[in-house]
Amino acid sequence: MKKDIESLVLKISQLIENGDFDQALVDTEKALVENKNNPDLLNKKGVVLRALGRYDEALECFNKSLQIDPRDLDAS
């Protein structure tokens, strides 16, 4: 399962790099249904929301990611 999450995080990262924020958000939200406390997915969702100008929601995702893993250096 961990490998599946890693693959999904990589796919979402590629969508973000390509500027496909809407699809990245859809994929991230789908993944979070089954993995709601995954700090990497929460961080990616925060990145996407920030790119979409949804700053308050992005901050919530970053904060939740840090609550789960305070050592997460990627939490933007």
Coordinates of C-alpha atoms in Angstrom, one line a residue:
M1 CA 0.0 0.0 0.0
K2 CA 2.8 2.4 0.8
K3 CA 4.2 2.0 -2.7
D4 CA 0.7 2.8 -4.1
I5 CA 0.7 6.0 -2.1
E6 CA 4.2 6.9 -3.2
S7 CA 3.1 6.4 -6.9
L8 CA 0.0 8.5 -6.3
V9 CA 2.0 11.3 -4.7
L10 CA 4.4 11.3 -7.7
K11 CA 1.5 11.4 -10.1
I12 CA 0.0 14.4 -8.2
S13 CA 3.4 16.1 -8.2
Q14 CA 3.6 15.7 -12.0
L15 CA 0.2 17.2 -12.4
I16 CA 1.2 20.1 -10.2
E17 CA 4.4 20.6 -12.3
N18 CA 2.3 20.6 -15.4
G19 CA 0.0 23.2 -14.0
D20 CA -3.0 20.8 -14.0
F21 CA -4.2 22.0 -10.6
D22 CA -7.8 21.0 -11.0
Q23 CA -6.9 17.3 -11.8
A24 CA -4.3 17.3 -9.0
L25 CA -7.0 18.4 -6.6
V26 CA -9.4 15.7 -7.8
D27 CA -6.8 13.0 -7.5
T28 CA -5.6 14.3 -4.1
E29 CA -9.1 14.4 -2.7
K30 CA -9.8 10.8 -3.9
A31 CA -6.6 9.6 -2.3
L32 CA -7.4 11.3 1.0
V33 CA -10.8 9.4 1.2
E34 CA -8.8 6.3 2.1
N35 CA -5.7 7.9 3.5
K36 CA -7.0 10.9 5.4
N37 CA -4.0 11.2 7.7
N38 CA -1.3 10.9 5.1
P39 CA 0.9 14.0 5.6
D40 CA 2.3 13.8 2.0
L41 CA -1.2 13.9 0.5
L42 CA -2.3 16.7 2.8
N43 CA 0.8 18.6 1.8
K44 CA 0.1 18.1 -1.9
K45 CA -3.5 19.2 -1.4
G46 CA -2.2 22.3 0.3
V47 CA 0.2 23.1 -2.6
V48 CA -2.7 22.7 -5.1
L49 CA -5.1 24.8 -3.0
R50 CA -2.4 27.5 -2.7
A51 CA -1.9 27.5 -6.4
L52 CA -5.6 27.9 -6.9
G53 CA -5.6 30.9 -4.5
R54 CA -7.5 29.1 -1.8
Y55 CA -5.1 30.2 0.9
D56 CA -7.1 29.5 4.0
E57 CA -7.8 25.9 2.9
A58 CA -4.2 25.4 2.0
L59 CA -3.0 26.6 5.4
E60 CA -5.4 24.1 7.0
C61 CA -3.9 21.3 5.0
F62 CA -0.3 22.3 5.8
N63 CA -1.1 22.6 9.5
K64 CA -2.8 19.2 9.6
S65 CA 0.2 17.7 7.8
L66 CA 2.5 19.2 10.4
Q67 CA 0.3 18.0 13.3
I68 CA 0.6 14.4 11.9
D69 CA 4.3 14.7 11.2
P70 CA 6.0 17.7 12.8
R71 CA 9.3 16.8 11.1
D72 CA 7.8 17.2 7.7
L73 CA 10.1 19.6 6.0
D74 CA 8.0 19.6 2.9
A75 CA 5.0 21.2 4.6
S76 CA 5.0 24.5 2.8

